Short mmCIF file of C-alpha atoms in Angstrom, two decimals:
data_model
loop_
_atom_site.label_atom_id
_atom_site.label_comp_id
_atom_site.label_asym_id
_atom_site.label_seq_id
_atom_site.Cartn_x
_atom_site.Cartn_y
_atom_site.Cartn_z
CA MET A 1 0.00 0.00 0.00
CA GLU A 2 1.39 3.22 -1.03
CA PHE A 3 0.84 6.51 0.66
CA ASP A 4 -0.91 9.24 -1.32
CA PHE A 5 1.39 12.19 -1.10
CA SER A 6 -1.21 14.49 -2.58
CA LEU A 7 -3.04 14.38 0.72
CA LEU A 8 -0.15 16.09 2.51
CA ARG A 9 -0.47 19.78 3.01
CA ASP A 10 2.37 22.22 3.42
CA ILE A 11 3.50 22.65 6.98
CA HIS A 12 3.11 26.24 8.22
CA GLU A 13 5.10 27.10 11.29
CA GLY A 14 2.97 30.04 12.39
CA GLU A 15 4.20 33.25 13.99
CA PRO A 16 7.09 33.16 16.39
CA PRO A 17 6.29 33.95 20.00
CA VAL A 18 6.58 37.62 20.98
CA ASP A 19 9.32 38.56 23.44
CA PHE A 20 8.09 41.49 25.51
CA SER A 21 11.21 41.84 27.66
CA TYR A 22 13.14 44.17 25.31
CA GLY A 23 10.19 46.42 24.60
CA PHE A 24 9.48 46.67 28.30
CA LEU A 25 13.10 47.61 29.01
CA TRP A 26 13.00 50.35 26.37
CA TRP A 27 9.85 51.80 27.92
CA LEU A 28 11.39 51.60 31.36
CA ALA A 29 14.55 53.38 30.13
CA LEU A 30 12.44 56.09 28.50
CA ILE A 31 10.48 56.64 31.72
CA VAL A 32 13.70 56.90 33.74
CA VAL A 33 15.20 59.42 31.30
CA LEU A 34 12.02 61.53 31.28
CA ALA A 35 11.90 61.47 35.08
CA ALA A 36 15.52 62.65 35.25
CA VAL A 37 14.82 65.47 32.80
CA TYR A 38 11.69 66.50 34.72
CA TYR A 39 13.57 66.45 38.04
CA SER A 40 16.40 68.56 36.58
CA ILE A 41 13.97 71.11 35.20
CA TYR A 42 12.09 71.12 38.51
CA ARG A 43 15.33 71.91 40.38
CA LEU A 44 16.54 74.55 37.90
CA LEU A 45 13.28 76.39 37.21
CA PRO A 46 13.48 78.62 40.33
CA LEU A 47 17.03 79.61 39.39
CA PHE A 48 16.01 80.62 35.89
CA ALA A 49 13.20 82.68 37.42
CA ALA A 50 15.82 84.32 39.66
CA ILE A 51 17.87 85.24 36.59
CA ARG A 52 14.81 86.94 35.11
CA ARG A 53 14.30 88.88 38.36
CA LEU A 54 17.95 89.95 38.32
CA ASN A 55 17.59 91.25 34.78
CA LYS A 56 14.56 93.31 35.84
CA ILE A 57 16.51 95.26 38.49
CA ASP A 58 17.09 98.76 37.15
CA LEU A 59 20.70 99.99 37.23
CA ASN A 60 19.50 103.58 37.75
CA ASN A 61 17.42 102.71 40.80
CA GLU A 62 18.41 104.63 43.91
CA ALA A 63 18.25 101.45 46.03
CA PHE A 64 20.17 99.29 43.57
CA ILE A 65 22.63 97.73 46.08
CA PRO A 66 19.96 96.83 48.66
CA LEU A 67 17.87 95.32 45.86
CA ILE A 68 20.86 93.22 44.74
CA ASN A 69 21.48 92.17 48.34
CA TYR A 70 17.82 91.18 48.70
CA TRP A 71 17.99 89.26 45.40
CA LEU A 72 21.12 87.42 46.53
CA LYS A 73 19.55 86.42 49.87
CA GLU A 74 16.32 85.35 48.20
CA THR A 75 18.16 83.26 45.62
CA ALA A 76 20.53 81.75 48.18
CA LEU A 77 17.52 80.64 50.23
CA ILE A 78 16.35 78.62 47.22
CA MET A 79 19.58 76.63 47.17
CA TYR A 80 20.86 76.53 50.74
CA PRO A 81 19.23 75.88 54.14
CA ARG A 82 17.69 78.87 55.87
CA ASP A 83 19.71 78.42 59.05
CA VAL A 84 22.93 78.75 57.00
CA VAL A 85 21.93 81.78 54.90
CA ALA A 86 19.74 83.88 57.21
CA PRO A 87 22.31 84.89 59.88
CA LEU A 88 24.92 86.00 57.33
CA TYR A 89 25.56 89.70 56.70
CA GLY A 90 28.42 92.01 55.78
CA LEU A 91 31.81 90.45 55.15
CA ASN A 92 30.64 86.97 56.21
CA TRP A 93 27.83 87.18 53.65
CA LEU A 94 30.23 88.15 50.88
CA ARG A 95 32.62 85.35 51.85
CA PHE A 96 29.74 82.88 51.75
CA LEU A 97 28.86 84.06 48.23
CA ASP A 98 32.48 83.66 47.16
CA GLN A 99 32.68 80.16 48.64
CA THR A 100 29.45 78.98 47.02
CA GLY A 101 30.20 80.40 43.59
CA ASN A 102 33.19 81.15 41.44
CA THR A 103 33.00 84.87 42.28
CA ASN A 104 34.86 87.74 43.90
CA PHE A 105 32.26 89.61 45.96
CA GLU A 106 34.88 90.43 48.59
CA ALA A 107 36.22 93.09 46.22
CA PHE A 108 33.04 95.05 47.00
CA THR A 109 33.41 94.82 50.80
CA ASP A 110 34.05 98.49 51.64
CA ALA A 111 31.48 99.87 49.25
CA TRP A 112 29.02 97.16 50.26
CA GLU A 113 29.18 98.08 53.94
CA ARG A 114 28.77 101.80 53.25
CA VAL A 115 25.94 101.43 50.75
CA ILE A 116 23.89 98.77 52.55
CA TYR A 117 23.63 100.74 55.75
CA ASP A 118 23.47 104.27 54.29
CA TRP A 119 22.32 103.73 50.70
CA GLN A 120 20.48 107.03 50.29
CA ASN A 121 23.63 109.15 50.66
CA ILE A 122 26.07 107.10 48.56
CA GLU A 123 26.09 107.15 44.78
CA VAL A 124 27.56 104.06 43.14
CA PRO A 125 29.00 104.53 39.64
CA ILE A 126 27.18 102.73 36.86
CA ASN A 127 30.27 100.68 35.89
CA GLU A 128 30.47 99.26 39.43
CA LYS A 129 26.79 98.41 39.27
CA LYS A 130 27.39 96.56 36.01
CA MET A 131 30.34 94.72 37.57
CA LEU A 132 28.13 93.73 40.50
CA VAL A 133 25.41 92.41 38.17
CA LYS A 134 28.10 90.48 36.29
CA GLU A 135 29.30 88.91 39.56
CA CYS A 136 25.70 88.03 40.46
CA LYS A 137 25.22 86.30 37.10
CA LYS A 138 28.53 84.49 37.53
CA TRP A 139 27.39 83.33 40.99
CA ILE A 140 23.98 82.08 39.82
CA TYR A 141 25.43 80.27 36.79
CA SER A 142 28.04 78.54 38.93
CA ASN A 143 25.26 77.41 41.27
CA ILE A 144 23.23 76.16 38.30
CA ARG A 145 26.23 74.11 37.17
CA ARG A 146 26.60 72.82 40.73
CA ARG A 147 22.95 71.75 40.75
CA ILE A 148 23.24 70.03 37.38
CA TRP A 149 26.39 68.09 38.20
CA GLY A 150 25.62 67.61 41.89
CA ARG A 151 28.80 69.13 43.32
#
């Protein structure tokens, strides 16, 4: 008895099983990256708002130095604990700013002391005001870099 080969049909293997492990890992990696980006933006957003506030301070304002001092304290309180920042004033405050940023606020020590406590009678030249704003920007950008890289 011979077998009728015409009765055989082609063998179809069907679809291979789906491996979800790689797709799941890609989604997990994407979620981790998005969370890191969101966390970085969340930490840096107040500092970018502080830069905008610094740019809004008028150089011709009579109370320019006290406004800069207030801006520096307000911004430092965003980044450092209140019990560290709040008691600082005068030379200790300027040293703290120099230690926390790549700046040289101590160069303004004499003028700072005179202007902060008697700002209505002292006129600060516009070029010194510009230098002070430049130091403030240098300080905030160094703190932004510190926040990004975690140093």
